[in-house]
C-alpha cells in the first residue's frame, strides 16, 4: 500500500495517516479490505469509542424521537390521515436526501491532507472496510448535530403544525436507511427483493463504485441515470 512514497500502516490508527496519500487516496480507499475486524481510527480510546456504533442503537434511540414529533403534529390539531401523509412525505424526502448525500458528498473526490482525512471519516472508511459492523451506521452524536439544520430546513417550507410530522418522517426514513444498510452488509436475505437489493449495493462496493448510490432503493439512480451497467452490457 505504497503511494507517493507514503505507506499506510494498517496496524496503526488510520485517520491521521490517510491524508498523506494525496492524489493516491482515491485509488487506495476504493480497494476494499473484506474483514469483520475494523481498523483502529484514533490513539485516544475516547475518540475511538465515538466512531463505533452497534446497529440496534439507531432504532432504539431515534424511533422514540420519531414518535414524539409525529404525535406533536397530532396534538397540534392534525388528523391521523394528514399526519400519515406527512410522515410518508418525510420518508420520501429522505430517499432523495439519501441519494444526494451519497452521490455528491460521500463520493466527493479529495486530494488534500484534510480533505482526505475528513472524507475517510465520513465515508471512505466504509469503502475501505465495508464489512466493519461497528462503522456501518451513523454515530448518534453526529446525527443529533445534523438534525438541527434539517429541522430548520423543514420549517422553511412547512406550517408549524406540519413541521413535526414531516421532520419525524424524514428521521424515520433515516432509521430505515441505516438499518437497511446494515442488513445489506451482514444479513442473509431469503426473498428476491432483499436479495436483489443486497446484490445492488454489493455491486456498488466491489464492481462499479461510481454508480448505484441508492441504498434503500434504486429509484433515484433510475431518475438521474446512475444505474450501474449490467454484466451483459459491460461484456458488449
PDB file of C-alpha atoms in Angstrom:
ATOM      1  CA  UNK A   1       0.000   0.000   0.000  1.00  0.00           C
ATOM      2  CA  UNK A   2       2.593   2.474  -1.125  1.00  0.00           C
ATOM      3  CA  UNK A   3       1.569   5.715  -2.799  1.00  0.00           C
ATOM      4  CA  UNK A   4       3.712   8.770  -3.462  1.00  0.00           C
ATOM      5  CA  UNK A   5       6.405   7.389  -1.138  1.00  0.00           C
ATOM      6  CA  UNK A   6       3.909   7.100   1.723  1.00  0.00           C
ATOM      7  CA  UNK A   7       2.917   3.755   3.194  1.00  0.00           C
ATOM      8  CA  UNK A   8      -0.297   3.345   5.171  1.00  0.00           C
ATOM      9  CA  UNK A   9       0.365   1.154   8.196  1.00  0.00           C
ATOM     10  CA  UNK A  10      -2.842  -0.769   8.859  1.00  0.00           C
ATOM     11  CA  UNK A  11      -1.591  -1.768  12.300  1.00  0.00           C
ATOM     12  CA  UNK A  12      -1.604   1.851  13.458  1.00  0.00           C
ATOM     13  CA  UNK A  13      -4.515   4.330  13.824  1.00  0.00           C
ATOM     14  CA  UNK A  14      -5.521   5.307  10.294  1.00  0.00           C
ATOM     15  CA  UNK A  15      -7.299   8.651  10.441  1.00  0.00           C
ATOM     16  CA  UNK A  16      -4.239  10.873  10.547  1.00  0.00           C
ATOM     17  CA  UNK A  17      -2.336   8.701   8.075  1.00  0.00           C
ATOM     18  CA  UNK A  18      -4.652   8.727   5.064  1.00  0.00           C
ATOM     19  CA  UNK A  19      -4.284  12.444   4.406  1.00  0.00           C
ATOM     20  CA  UNK A  20      -0.656  11.872   3.412  1.00  0.00           C
ATOM     21  CA  UNK A  21      -1.760   9.782   0.421  1.00  0.00           C
ATOM     22  CA  UNK A  22      -2.607  12.923  -1.544  1.00  0.00           C
ATOM     23  CA  UNK A  23      -3.978  12.185  -5.017  1.00  0.00           C
ATOM     24  CA  UNK A  24      -3.432   8.456  -4.489  1.00  0.00           C
ATOM     25  CA  UNK A  25      -6.080   8.420  -1.741  1.00  0.00           C
ATOM     26  CA  UNK A  26      -8.926   7.979  -4.261  1.00  0.00           C
ATOM     27  CA  UNK A  27      -7.477   4.737  -5.599  1.00  0.00           C
ATOM     28  CA  UNK A  28      -6.407   3.453  -2.189  1.00  0.00           C
ATOM     29  CA  UNK A  29      -9.745   3.974  -0.482  1.00  0.00           C
ATOM     30  CA  UNK A  30     -11.606   2.106  -3.233  1.00  0.00           C
ATOM     31  CA  UNK A  31      -9.552  -1.048  -2.810  1.00  0.00           C
ATOM     32  CA  UNK A  32     -11.673  -2.763  -0.133  1.00  0.00           C
ATOM     33  CA  UNK A  33     -10.349  -4.949   2.644  1.00  0.00           C
ATOM     34  CA  UNK A  34     -13.025  -7.531   3.414  1.00  0.00           C
ATOM     35  CA  UNK A  35     -12.857  -8.292   7.120  1.00  0.00           C
ATOM     36  CA  UNK A  36     -15.268  -8.049  10.030  1.00  0.00           C
ATOM     37  CA  UNK A  37     -12.383  -6.710  12.088  1.00  0.00           C
ATOM     38  CA  UNK A  38     -12.359  -2.950  11.696  1.00  0.00           C
ATOM     39  CA  UNK A  39      -9.182  -0.856  11.890  1.00  0.00           C
ATOM     40  CA  UNK A  40      -8.330   1.477  14.707  1.00  0.00           C
ATOM     41  CA  UNK A  41      -9.003   5.131  13.895  1.00  0.00           C
ATOM     42  CA  UNK A  42      -7.508   7.067  16.829  1.00  0.00           C
ATOM     43  CA  UNK A  43      -4.890   6.614  19.543  1.00  0.00           C
ATOM     44  CA  UNK A  44      -7.371   8.015  22.077  1.00  0.00           C
ATOM     45  CA  UNK A  45      -9.811   5.436  23.464  1.00  0.00           C
ATOM     46  CA  UNK A  46     -12.423   8.185  23.916  1.00  0.00           C
ATOM     47  CA  UNK A  47     -12.395   9.361  20.287  1.00  0.00           C
ATOM     48  CA  UNK A  48     -12.165   5.761  19.103  1.00  0.00           C
ATOM     49  CA  UNK A  49     -15.337   4.885  21.032  1.00  0.00           C
ATOM     50  CA  UNK A  50     -17.257   7.648  19.254  1.00  0.00           C
ATOM     51  CA  UNK A  51     -16.571   6.009  15.882  1.00  0.00           C
ATOM     52  CA  UNK A  52     -18.154   2.683  16.828  1.00  0.00           C
ATOM     53  CA  UNK A  53     -21.917   2.159  16.963  1.00  0.00           C
ATOM     54  CA  UNK A  54     -23.946  -1.048  17.247  1.00  0.00           C
ATOM     55  CA  UNK A  55     -26.749  -1.127  14.648  1.00  0.00           C
ATOM     56  CA  UNK A  56     -29.583  -1.540  17.158  1.00  0.00           C
ATOM     57  CA  UNK A  57     -28.691   1.784  18.811  1.00  0.00           C
ATOM     58  CA  UNK A  58     -30.213   3.579  15.821  1.00  0.00           C
ATOM     59  CA  UNK A  59     -33.834   2.386  16.191  1.00  0.00           C
ATOM     60  CA  UNK A  60     -33.538   2.339  19.983  1.00  0.00           C
ATOM     61  CA  UNK A  61     -32.539   5.992  20.148  1.00  0.00           C
ATOM     62  CA  UNK A  62     -34.381   7.545  17.212  1.00  0.00           C
ATOM     63  CA  UNK A  63     -37.729   5.744  16.948  1.00  0.00           C
ATOM     64  CA  UNK A  64     -38.955   7.294  20.231  1.00  0.00           C
ATOM     65  CA  UNK A  65     -37.936  10.693  18.831  1.00  0.00           C
ATOM     66  CA  UNK A  66     -39.897   9.947  15.657  1.00  0.00           C
ATOM     67  CA  UNK A  67     -42.980   9.111  17.733  1.00  0.00           C
ATOM     68  CA  UNK A  68     -42.609  12.295  19.764  1.00  0.00           C
ATOM     69  CA  UNK A  69     -42.586  14.556  16.725  1.00  0.00           C
ATOM     70  CA  UNK A  70     -45.366  12.696  14.905  1.00  0.00           C
ATOM     71  CA  UNK A  71     -47.630  12.887  17.960  1.00  0.00           C
ATOM     72  CA  UNK A  72     -46.764  16.554  18.329  1.00  0.00           C
ATOM     73  CA  UNK A  73     -48.465  17.260  14.993  1.00  0.00           C
ATOM     74  CA  UNK A  74     -51.494  15.290  16.204  1.00  0.00           C
ATOM     75  CA  UNK A  75     -51.627  17.343  19.401  1.00  0.00           C
ATOM     76  CA  UNK A  76     -51.470  20.495  17.275  1.00  0.00           C
ATOM     77  CA  UNK A  77     -54.732  19.535  15.576  1.00  0.00           C
ATOM     78  CA  UNK A  78     -53.692  17.488  12.555  1.00  0.00           C
ATOM     79  CA  UNK A  79     -55.806  14.412  11.798  1.00  0.00           C
ATOM     80  CA  UNK A  80     -54.273  10.950  11.670  1.00  0.00           C
ATOM     81  CA  UNK A  81     -54.668  10.660   7.852  1.00  0.00           C
ATOM     82  CA  UNK A  82     -52.985  14.060   7.432  1.00  0.00           C
ATOM     83  CA  UNK A  83     -50.152  13.067   9.729  1.00  0.00           C
ATOM     84  CA  UNK A  84     -49.704   9.726   7.948  1.00  0.00           C
ATOM     85  CA  UNK A  85     -49.408  11.586   4.629  1.00  0.00           C
ATOM     86  CA  UNK A  86     -46.852  13.991   6.096  1.00  0.00           C
ATOM     87  CA  UNK A  87     -44.787  11.152   7.535  1.00  0.00           C
ATOM     88  CA  UNK A  88     -44.836   9.399   4.159  1.00  0.00           C
ATOM     89  CA  UNK A  89     -43.765  12.674   2.574  1.00  0.00           C
ATOM     90  CA  UNK A  90     -40.891  12.951   5.033  1.00  0.00           C
ATOM     91  CA  UNK A  91     -39.732   9.424   4.227  1.00  0.00           C
ATOM     92  CA  UNK A  92     -39.893  10.226   0.506  1.00  0.00           C
ATOM     93  CA  UNK A  93     -37.844  13.397   1.009  1.00  0.00           C
ATOM     94  CA  UNK A  94     -35.284  11.342   2.906  1.00  0.00           C
ATOM     95  CA  UNK A  95     -34.833   8.948  -0.055  1.00  0.00           C
ATOM     96  CA  UNK A  96     -33.805  11.889  -2.236  1.00  0.00           C
ATOM     97  CA  UNK A  97     -31.540  13.235   0.513  1.00  0.00           C
ATOM     98  CA  UNK A  98     -30.008   9.773   0.928  1.00  0.00           C
ATOM     99  CA  UNK A  99     -29.165   9.630  -2.770  1.00  0.00           C
ATOM    100  CA  UNK A 100     -27.920  13.225  -2.966  1.00  0.00           C
ATOM    101  CA  UNK A 101     -25.626  12.952   0.064  1.00  0.00           C
ATOM    102  CA  UNK A 102     -24.225   9.615  -1.067  1.00  0.00           C
ATOM    103  CA  UNK A 103     -23.528  10.764  -4.613  1.00  0.00           C
ATOM    104  CA  UNK A 104     -22.310  14.322  -4.161  1.00  0.00           C
ATOM    105  CA  UNK A 105     -20.850  14.414  -0.622  1.00  0.00           C
ATOM    106  CA  UNK A 106     -19.837  10.873   0.301  1.00  0.00           C
ATOM    107  CA  UNK A 107     -18.196  10.351  -3.103  1.00  0.00           C
ATOM    108  CA  UNK A 108     -16.554  13.745  -3.450  1.00  0.00           C
ATOM    109  CA  UNK A 109     -13.006  13.488  -4.764  1.00  0.00           C
ATOM    110  CA  UNK A 110     -10.301  14.840  -2.469  1.00  0.00           C
ATOM    111  CA  UNK A 111      -6.512  15.058  -2.538  1.00  0.00           C
ATOM    112  CA  UNK A 112      -5.535  17.495   0.205  1.00  0.00           C
ATOM    113  CA  UNK A 113      -4.450  16.241   3.629  1.00  0.00           C
ATOM    114  CA  UNK A 114      -7.548  17.453   5.484  1.00  0.00           C
ATOM    115  CA  UNK A 115      -9.862  16.669   2.569  1.00  0.00           C
ATOM    116  CA  UNK A 116      -8.724  13.048   2.551  1.00  0.00           C
ATOM    117  CA  UNK A 117      -8.909  12.852   6.340  1.00  0.00           C
ATOM    118  CA  UNK A 118     -12.446  14.202   6.538  1.00  0.00           C
ATOM    119  CA  UNK A 119     -13.627  12.045   3.630  1.00  0.00           C
ATOM    120  CA  UNK A 120     -12.172   8.941   5.250  1.00  0.00           C
ATOM    121  CA  UNK A 121     -14.040   9.682   8.464  1.00  0.00           C
ATOM    122  CA  UNK A 122     -17.275  10.448   6.616  1.00  0.00           C
ATOM    123  CA  UNK A 123     -17.450   7.603   4.115  1.00  0.00           C
ATOM    124  CA  UNK A 124     -14.052   6.474   2.880  1.00  0.00           C
ATOM    125  CA  UNK A 125     -13.585   4.153   5.847  1.00  0.00           C
ATOM    126  CA  UNK A 126     -16.753   2.312   4.823  1.00  0.00           C
ATOM    127  CA  UNK A 127     -15.472   1.680   1.315  1.00  0.00           C
ATOM    128  CA  UNK A 128     -12.066   0.610   2.592  1.00  0.00           C
ATOM    129  CA  UNK A 129     -13.529  -1.710   5.263  1.00  0.00           C
ATOM    130  CA  UNK A 130     -17.086  -2.442   4.017  1.00  0.00           C
ATOM    131  CA  UNK A 131     -17.754  -5.278   6.466  1.00  0.00           C
ATOM    132  CA  UNK A 132     -16.794  -3.376   9.629  1.00  0.00           C
ATOM    133  CA  UNK A 133     -20.017  -3.958  11.566  1.00  0.00           C
ATOM    134  CA  UNK A 134     -19.420  -1.181  14.098  1.00  0.00           C
ATOM    135  CA  UNK A 135     -18.967   1.551  11.490  1.00  0.00           C
ATOM    136  CA  UNK A 136     -21.923   0.848   9.241  1.00  0.00           C
ATOM    137  CA  UNK A 137     -24.449   3.123  10.930  1.00  0.00           C
ATOM    138  CA  UNK A 138     -24.067   6.824  11.653  1.00  0.00           C
ATOM    139  CA  UNK A 139     -22.955   7.701  15.204  1.00  0.00           C
ATOM    140  CA  UNK A 140     -25.933   9.142  17.185  1.00  0.00           C
ATOM    141  CA  UNK A 141     -23.937  12.156  18.427  1.00  0.00           C
ATOM    142  CA  UNK A 142     -23.217  13.226  14.841  1.00  0.00           C
ATOM    143  CA  UNK A 143     -26.827  12.581  13.821  1.00  0.00           C
ATOM    144  CA  UNK A 144     -28.109  14.794  16.642  1.00  0.00           C
ATOM    145  CA  UNK A 145     -25.957  17.669  15.404  1.00  0.00           C
ATOM    146  CA  UNK A 146     -27.150  17.269  11.797  1.00  0.00           C
ATOM    147  CA  UNK A 147     -30.804  17.148  12.854  1.00  0.00           C
ATOM    148  CA  UNK A 148     -30.662  20.835  13.809  1.00  0.00           C
ATOM    149  CA  UNK A 149     -30.158  22.162  10.242  1.00  0.00           C
ATOM    150  CA  UNK A 150     -32.588  19.502   8.980  1.00  0.00           C
ATOM    151  CA  UNK A 151     -35.293  20.823  11.324  1.00  0.00           C
ATOM    152  CA  UNK A 152     -34.545  24.418  10.309  1.00  0.00           C
ATOM    153  CA  UNK A 153     -34.811  23.485   6.626  1.00  0.00           C
ATOM    154  CA  UNK A 154     -38.176  21.759   7.099  1.00  0.00           C
ATOM    155  CA  UNK A 155     -39.573  24.836   8.862  1.00  0.00           C
ATOM    156  CA  UNK A 156     -38.819  26.932   5.766  1.00  0.00           C
ATOM    157  CA  UNK A 157     -41.430  25.190   3.605  1.00  0.00           C
ATOM    158  CA  UNK A 158     -43.991  23.802   6.049  1.00  0.00           C
ATOM    159  CA  UNK A 159     -46.523  25.103   8.544  1.00  0.00           C
ATOM    160  CA  UNK A 160     -45.926  24.927  12.325  1.00  0.00           C
ATOM    161  CA  UNK A 161     -48.342  22.018  12.699  1.00  0.00           C
ATOM    162  CA  UNK A 162     -46.971  20.007   9.781  1.00  0.00           C
ATOM    163  CA  UNK A 163     -43.264  20.533  10.521  1.00  0.00           C
ATOM    164  CA  UNK A 164     -43.027  17.955  13.350  1.00  0.00           C
ATOM    165  CA  UNK A 165     -44.645  15.164  11.286  1.00  0.00           C
ATOM    166  CA  UNK A 166     -42.528  15.930   8.204  1.00  0.00           C
ATOM    167  CA  UNK A 167     -39.422  16.041  10.377  1.00  0.00           C
ATOM    168  CA  UNK A 168     -40.419  12.781  12.069  1.00  0.00           C
ATOM    169  CA  UNK A 169     -40.983  11.180   8.667  1.00  0.00           C
ATOM    170  CA  UNK A 170     -37.554  12.258   7.481  1.00  0.00           C
ATOM    171  CA  UNK A 171     -35.997  10.875  10.648  1.00  0.00           C
ATOM    172  CA  UNK A 172     -37.935   7.624  10.173  1.00  0.00           C
ATOM    173  CA  UNK A 173     -36.557   7.448   6.634  1.00  0.00           C
ATOM    174  CA  UNK A 174     -33.068   7.781   8.058  1.00  0.00           C
ATOM    175  CA  UNK A 175     -33.670   4.963  10.576  1.00  0.00           C
ATOM    176  CA  UNK A 176     -34.955   2.699   7.780  1.00  0.00           C
ATOM    177  CA  UNK A 177     -31.922   3.606   5.684  1.00  0.00           C
ATOM    178  CA  UNK A 178     -29.333   2.876   8.377  1.00  0.00           C
ATOM    179  CA  UNK A 179     -30.937  -0.419   9.420  1.00  0.00           C
ATOM    180  CA  UNK A 180     -31.323  -1.464   5.775  1.00  0.00           C
ATOM    181  CA  UNK A 181     -27.697  -0.584   5.106  1.00  0.00           C
ATOM    182  CA  UNK A 182     -26.512  -2.761   7.981  1.00  0.00           C
ATOM    183  CA  UNK A 183     -28.715  -5.635   6.820  1.00  0.00           C
ATOM    184  CA  UNK A 184     -27.420  -5.418   3.253  1.00  0.00           C
ATOM    185  CA  UNK A 185     -23.886  -5.946   4.547  1.00  0.00           C
ATOM    186  CA  UNK A 186     -24.491  -8.545   7.247  1.00  0.00           C
ATOM    187  CA  UNK A 187     -27.931 -10.040   6.645  1.00  0.00           C
ATOM    188  CA  UNK A 188     -28.679 -13.178   4.644  1.00  0.00           C
ATOM    189  CA  UNK A 189     -31.926 -12.379   2.787  1.00  0.00           C
ATOM    190  CA  UNK A 190     -34.092 -15.286   1.687  1.00  0.00           C
ATOM    191  CA  UNK A 191     -36.561 -13.433  -0.568  1.00  0.00           C
ATOM    192  CA  UNK A 192     -35.914 -11.999  -4.022  1.00  0.00           C
ATOM    193  CA  UNK A 193     -36.481  -8.312  -3.221  1.00  0.00           C
ATOM    194  CA  UNK A 194     -33.918  -8.024  -0.386  1.00  0.00           C
ATOM    195  CA  UNK A 195     -31.565 -10.389  -2.246  1.00  0.00           C
ATOM    196  CA  UNK A 196     -31.606  -8.116  -5.285  1.00  0.00           C
ATOM    197  CA  UNK A 197     -31.113  -5.025  -3.123  1.00  0.00           C
ATOM    198  CA  UNK A 198     -28.118  -6.672  -1.427  1.00  0.00           C
ATOM    199  CA  UNK A 199     -26.599  -7.536  -4.821  1.00  0.00           C
ATOM    200  CA  UNK A 200     -27.247  -3.987  -5.974  1.00  0.00           C
ATOM    201  CA  UNK A 201     -25.387  -2.488  -3.029  1.00  0.00           C
ATOM    202  CA  UNK A 202     -22.530  -5.004  -3.083  1.00  0.00           C
ATOM    203  CA  UNK A 203     -22.125  -4.123  -6.757  1.00  0.00           C
ATOM    204  CA  UNK A 204     -21.575  -0.500  -5.673  1.00  0.00           C
ATOM    205  CA  UNK A 205     -18.835  -1.585  -3.272  1.00  0.00           C
ATOM    206  CA  UNK A 206     -16.995  -4.174  -5.315  1.00  0.00           C
ATOM    207  CA  UNK A 207     -17.638  -3.556  -9.013  1.00  0.00           C
ATOM    208  CA  UNK A 208     -18.910  -0.100 -10.032  1.00  0.00           C
ATOM    209  CA  UNK A 209     -18.255   2.305  -7.186  1.00  0.00           C
ATOM    210  CA  UNK A 210     -19.248   5.444  -9.087  1.00  0.00           C
ATOM    211  CA  UNK A 211     -22.797   4.206  -9.774  1.00  0.00           C
ATOM    212  CA  UNK A 212     -25.664   2.799  -7.718  1.00  0.00           C
ATOM    213  CA  UNK A 213     -25.902   5.437  -4.984  1.00  0.00           C
ATOM    214  CA  UNK A 214     -29.324   4.387  -3.691  1.00  0.00           C
ATOM    215  CA  UNK A 215     -29.300   2.246  -0.545  1.00  0.00           C
ATOM    216  CA  UNK A 216     -32.950   1.588   0.257  1.00  0.00           C
ATOM    217  CA  UNK A 217     -33.918   1.500  -3.432  1.00  0.00           C
ATOM    218  CA  UNK A 218     -32.651   2.215  -6.938  1.00  0.00           C
ATOM    219  CA  UNK A 219     -35.390   4.830  -7.578  1.00  0.00           C
ATOM    220  CA  UNK A 220     -33.201   7.929  -7.808  1.00  0.00           C
ATOM    221  CA  UNK A 221     -30.456   6.087  -9.678  1.00  0.00           C
ATOM    222  CA  UNK A 222     -33.089   5.411 -12.350  1.00  0.00           C
ATOM    223  CA  UNK A 223     -34.295   9.013 -12.323  1.00  0.00           C
ATOM    224  CA  UNK A 224     -30.828  10.564 -12.566  1.00  0.00           C
ATOM    225  CA  UNK A 225     -29.169   7.985 -14.806  1.00  0.00           C
ATOM    226  CA  UNK A 226     -26.705   6.488 -12.332  1.00  0.00           C
ATOM    227  CA  UNK A 227     -27.784   2.867 -12.562  1.00  0.00           C
ATOM    228  CA  UNK A 228     -24.719   0.608 -12.807  1.00  0.00           C
ATOM    229  CA  UNK A 229     -24.336  -1.195 -16.141  1.00  0.00           C
ATOM    230  CA  UNK A 230     -25.405  -4.816 -16.200  1.00  0.00           C
ATOM    231  CA  UNK A 231     -22.803  -7.526 -16.651  1.00  0.00           C
ATOM    232  CA  UNK A 232     -24.251  -8.265 -20.077  1.00  0.00           C
ATOM    233  CA  UNK A 233     -23.978  -4.621 -21.138  1.00  0.00           C
ATOM    234  CA  UNK A 234     -20.434  -4.487 -19.824  1.00  0.00           C
ATOM    235  CA  UNK A 235     -19.395  -7.502 -21.931  1.00  0.00           C
ATOM    236  CA  UNK A 236     -20.937  -5.957 -25.043  1.00  0.00           C
TER     237      UNK A 236
END
